[in-house]
Short mmCIF file of N, CA and C in Angstrom, two decimals:
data_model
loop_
_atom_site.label_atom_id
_atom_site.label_comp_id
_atom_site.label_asym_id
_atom_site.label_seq_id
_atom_site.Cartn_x
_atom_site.Cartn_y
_atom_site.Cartn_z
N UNK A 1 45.22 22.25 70.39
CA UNK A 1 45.28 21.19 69.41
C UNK A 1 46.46 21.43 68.47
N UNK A 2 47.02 22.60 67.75
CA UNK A 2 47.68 23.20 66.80
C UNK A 2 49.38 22.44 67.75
N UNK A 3 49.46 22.76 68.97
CA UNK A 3 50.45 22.19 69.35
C UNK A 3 51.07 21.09 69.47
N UNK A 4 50.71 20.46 68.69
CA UNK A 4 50.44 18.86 69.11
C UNK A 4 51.18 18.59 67.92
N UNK A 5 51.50 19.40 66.69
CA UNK A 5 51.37 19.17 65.32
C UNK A 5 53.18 18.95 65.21
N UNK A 6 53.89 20.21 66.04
CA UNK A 6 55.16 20.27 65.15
C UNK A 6 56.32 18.96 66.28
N UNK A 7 55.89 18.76 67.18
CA UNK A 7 56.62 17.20 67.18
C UNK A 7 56.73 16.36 66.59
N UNK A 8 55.04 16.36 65.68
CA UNK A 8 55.20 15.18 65.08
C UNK A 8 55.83 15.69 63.49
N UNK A 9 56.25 16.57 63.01
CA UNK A 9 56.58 16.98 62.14
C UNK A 9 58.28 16.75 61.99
N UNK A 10 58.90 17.01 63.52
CA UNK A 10 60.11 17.32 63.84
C UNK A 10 60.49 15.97 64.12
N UNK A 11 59.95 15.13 64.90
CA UNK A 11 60.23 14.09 64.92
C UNK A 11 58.80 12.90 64.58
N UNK A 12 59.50 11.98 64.11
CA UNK A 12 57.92 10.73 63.85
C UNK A 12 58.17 9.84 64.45
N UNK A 13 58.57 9.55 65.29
CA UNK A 13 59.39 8.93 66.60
C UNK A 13 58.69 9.44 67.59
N UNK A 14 58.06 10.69 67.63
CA UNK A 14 57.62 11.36 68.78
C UNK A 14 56.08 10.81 69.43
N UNK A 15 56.16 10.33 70.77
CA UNK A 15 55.15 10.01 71.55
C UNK A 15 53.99 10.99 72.13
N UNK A 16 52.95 11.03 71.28
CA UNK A 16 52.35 12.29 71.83
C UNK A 16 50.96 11.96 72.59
N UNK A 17 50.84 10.32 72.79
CA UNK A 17 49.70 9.68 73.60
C UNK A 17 49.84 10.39 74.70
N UNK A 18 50.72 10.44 75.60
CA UNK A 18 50.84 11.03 77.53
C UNK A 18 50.07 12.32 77.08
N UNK A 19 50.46 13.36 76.26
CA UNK A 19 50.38 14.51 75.93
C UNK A 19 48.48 14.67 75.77
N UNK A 20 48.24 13.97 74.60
CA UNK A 20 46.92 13.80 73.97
C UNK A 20 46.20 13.28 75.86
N UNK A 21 46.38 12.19 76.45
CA UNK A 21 45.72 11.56 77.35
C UNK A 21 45.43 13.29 78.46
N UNK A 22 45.99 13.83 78.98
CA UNK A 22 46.56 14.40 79.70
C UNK A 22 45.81 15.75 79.03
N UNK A 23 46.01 16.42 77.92
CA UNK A 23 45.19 17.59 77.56
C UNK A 23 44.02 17.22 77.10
N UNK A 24 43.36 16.38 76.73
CA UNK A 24 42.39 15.49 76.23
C UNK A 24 41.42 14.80 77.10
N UNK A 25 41.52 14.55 78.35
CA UNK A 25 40.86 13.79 79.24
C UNK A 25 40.09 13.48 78.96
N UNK A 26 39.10 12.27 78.65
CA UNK A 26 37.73 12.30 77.59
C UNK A 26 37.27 12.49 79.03
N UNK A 27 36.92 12.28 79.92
CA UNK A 27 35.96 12.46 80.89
C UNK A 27 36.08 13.85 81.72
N UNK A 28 36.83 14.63 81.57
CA UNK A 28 36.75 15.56 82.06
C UNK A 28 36.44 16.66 80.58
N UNK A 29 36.82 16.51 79.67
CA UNK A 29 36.40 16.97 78.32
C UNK A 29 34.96 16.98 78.17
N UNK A 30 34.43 15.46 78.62
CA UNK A 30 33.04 15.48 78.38
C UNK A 30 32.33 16.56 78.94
N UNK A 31 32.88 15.88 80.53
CA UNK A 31 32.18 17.18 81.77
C UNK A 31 32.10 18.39 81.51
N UNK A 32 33.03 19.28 80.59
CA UNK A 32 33.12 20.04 80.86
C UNK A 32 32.07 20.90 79.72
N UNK A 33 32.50 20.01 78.56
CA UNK A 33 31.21 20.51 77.30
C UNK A 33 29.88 20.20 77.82
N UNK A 34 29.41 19.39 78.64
CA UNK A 34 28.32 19.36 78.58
C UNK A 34 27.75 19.84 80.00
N UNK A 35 29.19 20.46 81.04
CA UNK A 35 28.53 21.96 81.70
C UNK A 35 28.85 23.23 80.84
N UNK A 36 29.45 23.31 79.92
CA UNK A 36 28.59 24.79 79.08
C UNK A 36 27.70 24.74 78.34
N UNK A 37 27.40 23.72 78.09
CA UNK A 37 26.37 23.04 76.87
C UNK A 37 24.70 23.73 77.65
N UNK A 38 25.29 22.93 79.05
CA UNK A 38 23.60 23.13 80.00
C UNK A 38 22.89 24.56 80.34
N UNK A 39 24.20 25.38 80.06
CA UNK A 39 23.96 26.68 80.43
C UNK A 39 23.70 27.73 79.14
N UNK A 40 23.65 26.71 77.94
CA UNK A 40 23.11 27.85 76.83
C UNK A 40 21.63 26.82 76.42
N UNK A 41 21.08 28.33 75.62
CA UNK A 41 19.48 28.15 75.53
C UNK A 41 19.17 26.64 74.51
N UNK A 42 17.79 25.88 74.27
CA UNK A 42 17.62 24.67 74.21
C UNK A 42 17.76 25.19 72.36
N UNK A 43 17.90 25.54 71.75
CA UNK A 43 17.80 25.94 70.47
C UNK A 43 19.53 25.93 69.94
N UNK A 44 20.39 26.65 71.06
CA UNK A 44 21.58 26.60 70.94
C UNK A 44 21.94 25.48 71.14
N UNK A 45 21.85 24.47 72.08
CA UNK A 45 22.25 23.21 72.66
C UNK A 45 21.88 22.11 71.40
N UNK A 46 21.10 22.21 70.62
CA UNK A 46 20.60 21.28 69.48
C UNK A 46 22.49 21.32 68.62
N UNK A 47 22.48 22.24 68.21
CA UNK A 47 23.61 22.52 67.24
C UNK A 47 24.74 22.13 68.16
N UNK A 48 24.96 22.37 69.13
CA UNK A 48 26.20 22.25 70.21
C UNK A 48 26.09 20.63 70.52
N UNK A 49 25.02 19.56 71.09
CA UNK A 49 25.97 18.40 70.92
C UNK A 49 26.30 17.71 70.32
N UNK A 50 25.80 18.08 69.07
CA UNK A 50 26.44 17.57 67.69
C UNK A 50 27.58 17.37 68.13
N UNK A 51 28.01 18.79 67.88
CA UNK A 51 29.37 19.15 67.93
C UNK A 51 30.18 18.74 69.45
N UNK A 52 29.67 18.30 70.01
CA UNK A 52 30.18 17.72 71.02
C UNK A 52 30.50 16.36 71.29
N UNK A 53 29.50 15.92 70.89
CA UNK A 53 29.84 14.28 70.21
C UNK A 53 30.42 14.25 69.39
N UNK A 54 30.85 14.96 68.33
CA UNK A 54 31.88 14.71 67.13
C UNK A 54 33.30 15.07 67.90
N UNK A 55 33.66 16.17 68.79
CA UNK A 55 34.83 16.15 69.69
C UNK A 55 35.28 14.60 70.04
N UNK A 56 34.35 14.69 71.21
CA UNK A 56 34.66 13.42 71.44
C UNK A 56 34.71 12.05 70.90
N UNK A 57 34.58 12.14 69.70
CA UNK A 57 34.69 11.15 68.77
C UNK A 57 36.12 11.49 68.20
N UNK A 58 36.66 12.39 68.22
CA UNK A 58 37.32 12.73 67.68
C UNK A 58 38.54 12.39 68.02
N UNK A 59 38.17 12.73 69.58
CA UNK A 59 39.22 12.54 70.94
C UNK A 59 39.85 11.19 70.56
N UNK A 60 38.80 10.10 70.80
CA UNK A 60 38.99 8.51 70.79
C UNK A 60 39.64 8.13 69.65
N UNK A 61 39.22 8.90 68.01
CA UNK A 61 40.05 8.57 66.97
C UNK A 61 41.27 8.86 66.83
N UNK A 62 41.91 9.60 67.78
CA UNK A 62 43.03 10.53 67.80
C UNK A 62 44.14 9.47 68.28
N UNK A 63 43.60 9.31 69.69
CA UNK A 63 44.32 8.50 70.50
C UNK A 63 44.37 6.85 69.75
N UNK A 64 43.92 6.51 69.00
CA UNK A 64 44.26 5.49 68.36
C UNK A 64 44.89 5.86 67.46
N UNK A 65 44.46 6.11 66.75
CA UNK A 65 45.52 6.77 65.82
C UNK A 65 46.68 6.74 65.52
N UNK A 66 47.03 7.34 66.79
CA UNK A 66 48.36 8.19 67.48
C UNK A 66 49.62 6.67 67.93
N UNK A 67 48.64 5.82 68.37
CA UNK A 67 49.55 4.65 68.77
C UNK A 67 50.50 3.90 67.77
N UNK A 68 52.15 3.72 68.46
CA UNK A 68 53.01 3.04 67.91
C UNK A 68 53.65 2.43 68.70
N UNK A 69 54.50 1.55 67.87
CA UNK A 69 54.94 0.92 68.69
C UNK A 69 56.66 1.96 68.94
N UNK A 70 56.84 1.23 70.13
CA UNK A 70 58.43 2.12 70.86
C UNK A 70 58.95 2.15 69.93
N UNK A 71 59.81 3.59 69.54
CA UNK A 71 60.88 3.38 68.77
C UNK A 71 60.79 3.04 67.16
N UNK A 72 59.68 3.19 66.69
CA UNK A 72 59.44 2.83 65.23
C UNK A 72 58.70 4.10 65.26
N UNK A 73 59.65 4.53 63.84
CA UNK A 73 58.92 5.69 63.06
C UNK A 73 57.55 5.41 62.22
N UNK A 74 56.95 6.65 62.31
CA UNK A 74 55.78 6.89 61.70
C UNK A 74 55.79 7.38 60.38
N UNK A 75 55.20 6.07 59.29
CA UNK A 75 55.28 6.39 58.05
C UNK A 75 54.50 7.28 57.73
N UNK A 76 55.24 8.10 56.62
CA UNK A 76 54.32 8.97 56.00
C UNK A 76 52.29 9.04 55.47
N UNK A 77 52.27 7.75 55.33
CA UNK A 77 50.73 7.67 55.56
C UNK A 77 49.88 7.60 57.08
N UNK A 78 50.68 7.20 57.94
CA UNK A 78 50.13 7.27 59.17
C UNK A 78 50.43 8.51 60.04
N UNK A 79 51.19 9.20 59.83
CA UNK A 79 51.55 10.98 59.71
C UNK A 79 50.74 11.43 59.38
N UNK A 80 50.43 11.42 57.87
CA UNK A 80 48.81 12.18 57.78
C UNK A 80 47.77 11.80 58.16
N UNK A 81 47.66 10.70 58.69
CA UNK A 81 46.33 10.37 59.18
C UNK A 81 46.05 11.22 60.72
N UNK A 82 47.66 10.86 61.41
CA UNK A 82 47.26 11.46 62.85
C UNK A 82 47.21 12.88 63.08
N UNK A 83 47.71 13.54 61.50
CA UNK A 83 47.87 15.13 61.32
C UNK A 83 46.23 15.46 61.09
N UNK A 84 45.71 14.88 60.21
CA UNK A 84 44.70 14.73 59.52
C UNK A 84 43.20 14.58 60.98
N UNK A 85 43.64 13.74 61.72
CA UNK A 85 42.58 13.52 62.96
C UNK A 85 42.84 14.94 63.85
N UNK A 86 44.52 15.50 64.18
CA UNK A 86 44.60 16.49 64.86
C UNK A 86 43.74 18.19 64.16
N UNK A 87 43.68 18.02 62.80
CA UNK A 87 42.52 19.00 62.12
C UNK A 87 41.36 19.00 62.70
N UNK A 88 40.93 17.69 62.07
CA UNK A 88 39.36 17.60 62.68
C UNK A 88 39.15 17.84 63.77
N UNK A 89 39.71 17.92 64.85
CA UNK A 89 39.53 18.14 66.27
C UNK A 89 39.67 19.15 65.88
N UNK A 90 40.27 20.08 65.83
CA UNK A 90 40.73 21.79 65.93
C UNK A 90 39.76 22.40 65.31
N UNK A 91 38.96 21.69 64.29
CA UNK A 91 37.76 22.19 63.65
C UNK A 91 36.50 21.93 64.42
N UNK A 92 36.49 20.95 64.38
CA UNK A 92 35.48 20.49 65.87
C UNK A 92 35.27 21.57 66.95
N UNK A 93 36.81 21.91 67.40
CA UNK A 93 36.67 22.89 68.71
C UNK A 93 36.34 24.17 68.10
N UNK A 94 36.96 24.27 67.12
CA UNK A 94 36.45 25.83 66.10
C UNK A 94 34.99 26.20 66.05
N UNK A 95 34.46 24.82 65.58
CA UNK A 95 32.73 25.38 65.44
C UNK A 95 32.61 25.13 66.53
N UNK A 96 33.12 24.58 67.80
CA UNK A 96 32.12 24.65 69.12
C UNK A 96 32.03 26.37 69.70
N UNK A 97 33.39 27.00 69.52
CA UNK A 97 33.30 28.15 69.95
C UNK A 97 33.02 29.11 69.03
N UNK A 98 32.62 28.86 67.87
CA UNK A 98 32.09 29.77 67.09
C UNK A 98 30.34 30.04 68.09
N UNK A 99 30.02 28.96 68.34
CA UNK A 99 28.21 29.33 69.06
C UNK A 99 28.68 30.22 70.19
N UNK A 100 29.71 30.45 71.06
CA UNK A 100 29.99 31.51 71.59
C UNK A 100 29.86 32.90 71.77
N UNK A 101 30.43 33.19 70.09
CA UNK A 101 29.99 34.52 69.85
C UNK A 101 28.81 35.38 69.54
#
């Protein structure tokens, strides 16, 4: 997620939908949280799809977000917003792998 950040910093011009679509897959994202999800105990799994549904909520807010049109820079309020959505995800994934340890 953290990588995602200094394109758009370096440039606001920068297209990072292919990128987001592509590391992001919501359907293979889903799949994949909710095959580790199945394999921890029913007490752990309460707290985990929270947090799994908020990912993927997260995912979808991102990718909108993120959309511009060709060639038009991204104003400084819509910069922080898509900086601002790329957090919440990274926090999102933070507490998912915090139940890990």
């Amino acid at each position: 997620v953290a990588e995602k950040k200094p394109p758009l910093s370096e440039k606001t011009k920068a297209d990072i939908g292919p990128k987001i679509r592509k590391d992001f897959d919501f359907s293979v994202v889903r799949s994949d949280l909710n095959a580790i999800n199945e394999a921890l105990d029913e007490d752990t799994q309460r707290g985990t799809d929270r947090i799994v549904r908020a990912i993927l909520q997260d995912i979808t807010e991102l990718e909108i977000a993120q959309k511009q049109k060709p060639g038009v820079p991204r104003s400084e309020t819509r910069l922080k917003n898509v900086c601002g959505k790329l957090d919440k995800l990274e926090k999102a994934f933070g507490d998912y792998l915090a139940f890990a340890d």
